[in-house]
mmCIF file of the C-alpha atoms, coordinates in Angstrom:
data_MODEL
# 
_entry.id   MODEL 
# 
loop_
_atom_site.group_PDB 
_atom_site.id 
_atom_site.type_symbol 
_atom_site.label_atom_id 
_atom_site.label_alt_id 
_atom_site.label_comp_id 
_atom_site.label_asym_id 
_atom_site.label_entity_id 
_atom_site.label_seq_id 
_atom_site.pdbx_PDB_ins_code 
_atom_site.Cartn_x 
_atom_site.Cartn_y 
_atom_site.Cartn_z 
_atom_site.occupancy 
_atom_site.B_iso_or_equiv 
_atom_site.pdbx_formal_charge 
_atom_site.auth_seq_id 
_atom_site.auth_comp_id 
_atom_site.auth_asym_id 
_atom_site.auth_atom_id 
_atom_site.pdbx_PDB_model_num 
ATOM 1   C CA . UNK A 1 1   ? 29.816 5.711   4.959   1.00 0.00 ? 1   UNK A CA 1 
ATOM 2   C CA . UNK A 1 2   ? 30.408 3.094   6.837   1.00 0.00 ? 2   UNK A CA 1 
ATOM 3   C CA . UNK A 1 3   ? 29.292 0.632   8.514   1.00 0.00 ? 3   UNK A CA 1 
ATOM 4   C CA . UNK A 1 4   ? 30.423 -1.529  12.095  1.00 0.00 ? 4   UNK A CA 1 
ATOM 5   C CA . UNK A 1 5   ? 29.936 -5.265  10.496  1.00 0.00 ? 5   UNK A CA 1 
ATOM 6   C CA . UNK A 1 6   ? 26.295 -4.756  11.721  1.00 0.00 ? 6   UNK A CA 1 
ATOM 7   C CA . UNK A 1 7   ? 25.239 -1.286  10.418  1.00 0.00 ? 7   UNK A CA 1 
ATOM 8   C CA . UNK A 1 8   ? 26.004 1.166   7.908   1.00 0.00 ? 8   UNK A CA 1 
ATOM 9   C CA . UNK A 1 9   ? 25.762 4.605   8.887   1.00 0.00 ? 9   UNK A CA 1 
ATOM 10  C CA . UNK A 1 10  ? 25.812 6.901   6.155   1.00 0.00 ? 10  UNK A CA 1 
ATOM 11  C CA . UNK A 1 11  ? 25.126 10.551  5.473   1.00 0.00 ? 11  UNK A CA 1 
ATOM 12  C CA . UNK A 1 12  ? 22.343 12.063  4.054   1.00 0.00 ? 12  UNK A CA 1 
ATOM 13  C CA . UNK A 1 13  ? 23.167 15.716  2.143   1.00 0.00 ? 13  UNK A CA 1 
ATOM 14  C CA . UNK A 1 14  ? 19.074 16.748  2.583   1.00 0.00 ? 14  UNK A CA 1 
ATOM 15  C CA . UNK A 1 15  ? 19.288 17.048  -1.464  1.00 0.00 ? 15  UNK A CA 1 
ATOM 16  C CA . UNK A 1 16  ? 15.284 15.792  -1.785  1.00 0.00 ? 16  UNK A CA 1 
ATOM 17  C CA . UNK A 1 17  ? 14.751 18.858  1.111   1.00 0.00 ? 17  UNK A CA 1 
ATOM 18  C CA . UNK A 1 18  ? 14.454 21.881  -0.609  1.00 0.00 ? 18  UNK A CA 1 
ATOM 19  C CA . UNK A 1 19  ? 15.601 24.317  1.685   1.00 0.00 ? 19  UNK A CA 1 
ATOM 20  C CA . UNK A 1 20  ? 12.771 22.214  3.833   1.00 0.00 ? 20  UNK A CA 1 
ATOM 21  C CA . UNK A 1 21  ? 13.683 20.426  5.761   1.00 0.00 ? 21  UNK A CA 1 
ATOM 22  C CA . UNK A 1 22  ? 10.253 18.814  6.923   1.00 0.00 ? 22  UNK A CA 1 
ATOM 23  C CA . UNK A 1 23  ? 10.060 16.276  4.264   1.00 0.00 ? 23  UNK A CA 1 
ATOM 24  C CA . UNK A 1 24  ? 13.082 14.378  5.523   1.00 0.00 ? 24  UNK A CA 1 
ATOM 25  C CA . UNK A 1 25  ? 11.673 14.020  8.834   1.00 0.00 ? 25  UNK A CA 1 
ATOM 26  C CA . UNK A 1 26  ? 8.374  13.467  7.187   1.00 0.00 ? 26  UNK A CA 1 
ATOM 27  C CA . UNK A 1 27  ? 10.354 9.699   4.397   1.00 0.00 ? 27  UNK A CA 1 
ATOM 28  C CA . UNK A 1 28  ? 11.708 8.382   7.733   1.00 0.00 ? 28  UNK A CA 1 
ATOM 29  C CA . UNK A 1 29  ? 8.541  7.553   9.305   1.00 0.00 ? 29  UNK A CA 1 
ATOM 30  C CA . UNK A 1 30  ? 6.900  6.898   6.139   1.00 0.00 ? 30  UNK A CA 1 
ATOM 31  C CA . UNK A 1 31  ? 10.248 4.717   4.626   1.00 0.00 ? 31  UNK A CA 1 
ATOM 32  C CA . UNK A 1 32  ? 10.338 2.514   8.241   1.00 0.00 ? 32  UNK A CA 1 
ATOM 33  C CA . UNK A 1 33  ? 6.937  1.634   7.952   1.00 0.00 ? 33  UNK A CA 1 
ATOM 34  C CA . UNK A 1 34  ? 6.924  0.541   4.489   1.00 0.00 ? 34  UNK A CA 1 
ATOM 35  C CA . UNK A 1 35  ? 10.516 -1.394  4.675   1.00 0.00 ? 35  UNK A CA 1 
ATOM 36  C CA . UNK A 1 36  ? 11.298 -2.250  8.333   1.00 0.00 ? 36  UNK A CA 1 
ATOM 37  C CA . UNK A 1 37  ? 13.166 -5.219  7.300   1.00 0.00 ? 37  UNK A CA 1 
ATOM 38  C CA . UNK A 1 38  ? 15.463 -1.645  6.440   1.00 0.00 ? 38  UNK A CA 1 
ATOM 39  C CA . UNK A 1 39  ? 14.318 0.589   8.872   1.00 0.00 ? 39  UNK A CA 1 
ATOM 40  C CA . UNK A 1 40  ? 16.710 3.635   9.050   1.00 0.00 ? 40  UNK A CA 1 
ATOM 41  C CA . UNK A 1 41  ? 17.400 4.878   12.774  1.00 0.00 ? 41  UNK A CA 1 
ATOM 42  C CA . UNK A 1 42  ? 18.313 8.891   12.752  1.00 0.00 ? 42  UNK A CA 1 
ATOM 43  C CA . UNK A 1 43  ? 21.857 9.307   15.058  1.00 0.00 ? 43  UNK A CA 1 
ATOM 44  C CA . UNK A 1 44  ? 22.404 12.979  14.663  1.00 0.00 ? 44  UNK A CA 1 
ATOM 45  C CA . UNK A 1 45  ? 24.657 15.118  13.114  1.00 0.00 ? 45  UNK A CA 1 
ATOM 46  C CA . UNK A 1 46  ? 27.504 15.281  11.027  1.00 0.00 ? 46  UNK A CA 1 
ATOM 47  C CA . UNK A 1 47  ? 29.283 17.088  8.430   1.00 0.00 ? 47  UNK A CA 1 
ATOM 48  C CA . UNK A 1 48  ? 30.503 15.702  4.752   1.00 0.00 ? 48  UNK A CA 1 
ATOM 49  C CA . UNK A 1 49  ? 34.305 16.318  3.681   1.00 0.00 ? 49  UNK A CA 1 
ATOM 50  C CA . UNK A 1 50  ? 32.642 19.594  1.806   1.00 0.00 ? 50  UNK A CA 1 
ATOM 51  C CA . UNK A 1 51  ? 31.621 20.343  4.809   1.00 0.00 ? 51  UNK A CA 1 
ATOM 52  C CA . UNK A 1 52  ? 27.951 20.302  4.627   1.00 0.00 ? 52  UNK A CA 1 
ATOM 53  C CA . UNK A 1 53  ? 25.953 19.446  7.118   1.00 0.00 ? 53  UNK A CA 1 
ATOM 54  C CA . UNK A 1 54  ? 24.551 16.394  6.775   1.00 0.00 ? 54  UNK A CA 1 
ATOM 55  C CA . UNK A 1 55  ? 21.417 13.658  8.961   1.00 0.00 ? 55  UNK A CA 1 
ATOM 56  C CA . UNK A 1 56  ? 23.885 10.664  10.191  1.00 0.00 ? 56  UNK A CA 1 
ATOM 57  C CA . UNK A 1 57  ? 21.493 7.881   9.669   1.00 0.00 ? 57  UNK A CA 1 
ATOM 58  C CA . UNK A 1 58  ? 21.802 3.564   10.446  1.00 0.00 ? 58  UNK A CA 1 
ATOM 59  C CA . UNK A 1 59  ? 20.651 1.328   9.266   1.00 0.00 ? 59  UNK A CA 1 
ATOM 60  C CA . UNK A 1 60  ? 20.539 -2.825  9.511   1.00 0.00 ? 60  UNK A CA 1 
ATOM 61  C CA . UNK A 1 61  ? 23.646 -4.127  7.277   1.00 0.00 ? 61  UNK A CA 1 
ATOM 62  C CA . UNK A 1 62  ? 21.859 -6.617  4.790   1.00 0.00 ? 62  UNK A CA 1 
ATOM 63  C CA . UNK A 1 63  ? 24.448 -9.549  3.662   1.00 0.00 ? 63  UNK A CA 1 
ATOM 64  C CA . UNK A 1 64  ? 24.937 -12.443 0.624   1.00 0.00 ? 64  UNK A CA 1 
ATOM 65  C CA . UNK A 1 65  ? 22.611 -9.816  -1.176  1.00 0.00 ? 65  UNK A CA 1 
ATOM 66  C CA . UNK A 1 66  ? 22.245 -9.398  -4.741  1.00 0.00 ? 66  UNK A CA 1 
ATOM 67  C CA . UNK A 1 67  ? 20.336 -6.764  -6.500  1.00 0.00 ? 67  UNK A CA 1 
ATOM 68  C CA . UNK A 1 68  ? 16.500 -7.206  -7.297  1.00 0.00 ? 68  UNK A CA 1 
ATOM 69  C CA . UNK A 1 69  ? 15.291 -6.371  -10.840 1.00 0.00 ? 69  UNK A CA 1 
ATOM 70  C CA . UNK A 1 70  ? 13.213 -4.698  -12.313 1.00 0.00 ? 70  UNK A CA 1 
ATOM 71  C CA . UNK A 1 71  ? 10.564 -7.139  -12.097 1.00 0.00 ? 71  UNK A CA 1 
ATOM 72  C CA . UNK A 1 72  ? 11.020 -7.856  -9.311  1.00 0.00 ? 72  UNK A CA 1 
ATOM 73  C CA . UNK A 1 73  ? 10.914 -4.836  -7.098  1.00 0.00 ? 73  UNK A CA 1 
ATOM 74  C CA . UNK A 1 74  ? 7.698  -3.807  -9.636  1.00 0.00 ? 74  UNK A CA 1 
ATOM 75  C CA . UNK A 1 75  ? 5.963  -6.665  -8.312  1.00 0.00 ? 75  UNK A CA 1 
ATOM 76  C CA . UNK A 1 76  ? 6.973  -5.539  -4.280  1.00 0.00 ? 76  UNK A CA 1 
ATOM 77  C CA . UNK A 1 77  ? 5.723  -2.671  -4.767  1.00 0.00 ? 77  UNK A CA 1 
ATOM 78  C CA . UNK A 1 78  ? 1.981  -4.432  -5.723  1.00 0.00 ? 78  UNK A CA 1 
ATOM 79  C CA . UNK A 1 79  ? 2.259  -6.772  -3.197  1.00 0.00 ? 79  UNK A CA 1 
ATOM 80  C CA . UNK A 1 80  ? 1.958  -4.095  -1.308  1.00 0.00 ? 80  UNK A CA 1 
ATOM 81  C CA . UNK A 1 81  ? -0.554 -1.972  -2.224  1.00 0.00 ? 81  UNK A CA 1 
ATOM 82  C CA . UNK A 1 82  ? 1.686  0.502   -4.385  1.00 0.00 ? 82  UNK A CA 1 
ATOM 83  C CA . UNK A 1 83  ? 1.848  0.858   -8.409  1.00 0.00 ? 83  UNK A CA 1 
ATOM 84  C CA . UNK A 1 84  ? 3.901  2.104   -10.759 1.00 0.00 ? 84  UNK A CA 1 
ATOM 85  C CA . UNK A 1 85  ? 3.896  6.333   -12.153 1.00 0.00 ? 85  UNK A CA 1 
ATOM 86  C CA . UNK A 1 86  ? 5.667  8.095   -15.103 1.00 0.00 ? 86  UNK A CA 1 
ATOM 87  C CA . UNK A 1 87  ? 6.476  5.040   -17.335 1.00 0.00 ? 87  UNK A CA 1 
ATOM 88  C CA . UNK A 1 88  ? 7.794  3.383   -13.934 1.00 0.00 ? 88  UNK A CA 1 
ATOM 89  C CA . UNK A 1 89  ? 9.048  6.797   -12.956 1.00 0.00 ? 89  UNK A CA 1 
ATOM 90  C CA . UNK A 1 90  ? 7.574  5.819   -9.744  1.00 0.00 ? 90  UNK A CA 1 
ATOM 91  C CA . UNK A 1 91  ? 5.634  4.103   -7.256  1.00 0.00 ? 91  UNK A CA 1 
ATOM 92  C CA . UNK A 1 92  ? 2.207  5.376   -5.558  1.00 0.00 ? 92  UNK A CA 1 
ATOM 93  C CA . UNK A 1 93  ? 0.362  4.380   -3.079  1.00 0.00 ? 93  UNK A CA 1 
ATOM 94  C CA . UNK A 1 94  ? -2.039 7.803   -3.137  1.00 0.00 ? 94  UNK A CA 1 
ATOM 95  C CA . UNK A 1 95  ? -0.397 8.241   0.397   1.00 0.00 ? 95  UNK A CA 1 
ATOM 96  C CA . UNK A 1 96  ? 3.756  8.516   -0.984  1.00 0.00 ? 96  UNK A CA 1 
ATOM 97  C CA . UNK A 1 97  ? 4.757  8.096   -3.529  1.00 0.00 ? 97  UNK A CA 1 
ATOM 98  C CA . UNK A 1 98  ? 8.543  6.564   -3.756  1.00 0.00 ? 98  UNK A CA 1 
ATOM 99  C CA . UNK A 1 99  ? 11.516 7.501   -5.947  1.00 0.00 ? 99  UNK A CA 1 
ATOM 100 C CA . UNK A 1 100 ? 14.931 5.837   -6.770  1.00 0.00 ? 100 UNK A CA 1 
ATOM 101 C CA . UNK A 1 101 ? 13.737 2.262   -6.738  1.00 0.00 ? 101 UNK A CA 1 
ATOM 102 C CA . UNK A 1 102 ? 16.330 1.033   -8.936  1.00 0.00 ? 102 UNK A CA 1 
ATOM 103 C CA . UNK A 1 103 ? 18.173 -1.885  -9.095  1.00 0.00 ? 103 UNK A CA 1 
ATOM 104 C CA . UNK A 1 104 ? 21.638 -0.998  -6.612  1.00 0.00 ? 104 UNK A CA 1 
ATOM 105 C CA . UNK A 1 105 ? 19.043 1.014   -4.059  1.00 0.00 ? 105 UNK A CA 1 
ATOM 106 C CA . UNK A 1 106 ? 16.710 -2.535  -3.219  1.00 0.00 ? 106 UNK A CA 1 
ATOM 107 C CA . UNK A 1 107 ? 18.225 -6.098  -2.914  1.00 0.00 ? 107 UNK A CA 1 
ATOM 108 C CA . UNK A 1 108 ? 17.012 -8.856  -1.997  1.00 0.00 ? 108 UNK A CA 1 
ATOM 109 C CA . UNK A 1 109 ? 18.833 -10.688 0.845   1.00 0.00 ? 109 UNK A CA 1 
ATOM 110 C CA . UNK A 1 110 ? 19.706 -14.848 0.594   1.00 0.00 ? 110 UNK A CA 1 
ATOM 111 C CA . UNK A 1 111 ? 16.428 -15.184 2.969   1.00 0.00 ? 111 UNK A CA 1 
ATOM 112 C CA . UNK A 1 112 ? 14.381 -14.190 -0.089  1.00 0.00 ? 112 UNK A CA 1 
ATOM 113 C CA . UNK A 1 113 ? 13.535 -10.314 1.750   1.00 0.00 ? 113 UNK A CA 1 
ATOM 114 C CA . UNK A 1 114 ? 13.330 -7.171  -0.073  1.00 0.00 ? 114 UNK A CA 1 
ATOM 115 C CA . UNK A 1 115 ? 15.157 -4.585  0.959   1.00 0.00 ? 115 UNK A CA 1 
ATOM 116 C CA . UNK A 1 116 ? 14.859 -0.850  0.178   1.00 0.00 ? 116 UNK A CA 1 
ATOM 117 C CA . UNK A 1 117 ? 18.276 0.647   1.196   1.00 0.00 ? 117 UNK A CA 1 
ATOM 118 C CA . UNK A 1 118 ? 17.801 5.059   -0.198  1.00 0.00 ? 118 UNK A CA 1 
ATOM 119 C CA . UNK A 1 119 ? 14.852 5.550   -1.846  1.00 0.00 ? 119 UNK A CA 1 
ATOM 120 C CA . UNK A 1 120 ? 13.482 8.809   -1.772  1.00 0.00 ? 120 UNK A CA 1 
ATOM 121 C CA . UNK A 1 121 ? 9.932  9.585   -0.772  1.00 0.00 ? 121 UNK A CA 1 
ATOM 122 C CA . UNK A 1 122 ? 6.904  12.465  -0.625  1.00 0.00 ? 122 UNK A CA 1 
ATOM 123 C CA . UNK A 1 123 ? 3.968  13.203  0.344   1.00 0.00 ? 123 UNK A CA 1 
ATOM 124 C CA . UNK A 1 124 ? 1.132  12.260  -2.542  1.00 0.00 ? 124 UNK A CA 1 
ATOM 125 C CA . UNK A 1 125 ? 0.830  15.087  -4.144  1.00 0.00 ? 125 UNK A CA 1 
ATOM 126 C CA . UNK A 1 126 ? 3.549  17.888  -2.625  1.00 0.00 ? 126 UNK A CA 1 
ATOM 127 C CA . UNK A 1 127 ? 5.151  18.090  -5.784  1.00 0.00 ? 127 UNK A CA 1 
ATOM 128 C CA . UNK A 1 128 ? 7.424  15.677  -5.337  1.00 0.00 ? 128 UNK A CA 1 
ATOM 129 C CA . UNK A 1 129 ? 8.373  14.016  -9.283  1.00 0.00 ? 129 UNK A CA 1 
ATOM 130 C CA . UNK A 1 130 ? 9.192  18.033  -9.591  1.00 0.00 ? 130 UNK A CA 1 
ATOM 131 C CA . UNK A 1 131 ? 11.833 18.147  -6.451  1.00 0.00 ? 131 UNK A CA 1 
ATOM 132 C CA . UNK A 1 132 ? 13.558 14.992  -7.641  1.00 0.00 ? 132 UNK A CA 1 
ATOM 133 C CA . UNK A 1 133 ? 14.043 15.541  -10.237 1.00 0.00 ? 133 UNK A CA 1 
ATOM 134 C CA . UNK A 1 134 ? 15.443 19.068  -9.822  1.00 0.00 ? 134 UNK A CA 1 
ATOM 135 C CA . UNK A 1 135 ? 17.994 17.868  -7.240  1.00 0.00 ? 135 UNK A CA 1 
ATOM 136 C CA . UNK A 1 136 ? 18.357 13.860  -8.131  1.00 0.00 ? 136 UNK A CA 1 
ATOM 137 C CA . UNK A 1 137 ? 21.948 13.481  -10.622 1.00 0.00 ? 137 UNK A CA 1 
ATOM 138 C CA . UNK A 1 138 ? 20.753 11.005  -11.807 1.00 0.00 ? 138 UNK A CA 1 
ATOM 139 C CA . UNK A 1 139 ? 17.680 11.634  -13.058 1.00 0.00 ? 139 UNK A CA 1 
ATOM 140 C CA . UNK A 1 140 ? 19.744 14.545  -15.072 1.00 0.00 ? 140 UNK A CA 1 
ATOM 141 C CA . UNK A 1 141 ? 21.499 12.527  -16.084 1.00 0.00 ? 141 UNK A CA 1 
ATOM 142 C CA . UNK A 1 142 ? 19.562 9.991   -17.976 1.00 0.00 ? 142 UNK A CA 1 
ATOM 143 C CA . UNK A 1 143 ? 17.696 13.104  -19.700 1.00 0.00 ? 143 UNK A CA 1 
ATOM 144 C CA . UNK A 1 144 ? 20.914 14.676  -21.098 1.00 0.00 ? 144 UNK A CA 1 
# 
């Protein structure tokens, strides 16, 4: 990760794509639709330090932000038409399911806006929960 003072550049290793890059490329426009204040720009491809091919993404840098609370995250999702599923494991609107919307991935700017900076989005009814559970190191760690 690097930034230029205006943007944050991220490497995405396609972990949640399960050998199919289509879900990754579907996530970018879905994210940008729901969260335009922290939209992704797809820059290209590179390698990470392990030599694995990654997508290079850019987002606007969020300054003077704090982590959102779980209650704030839930309220914001409800405001934009999503509801919690599986005891709050993810949020859905019936079109997309959004995972990993936790305080360190959702920021509240000093402008009061919510910035969803690193969530995982799948189309609903595509086994997104199973894929998320299979590949998420955070999910596996919390269940051990």
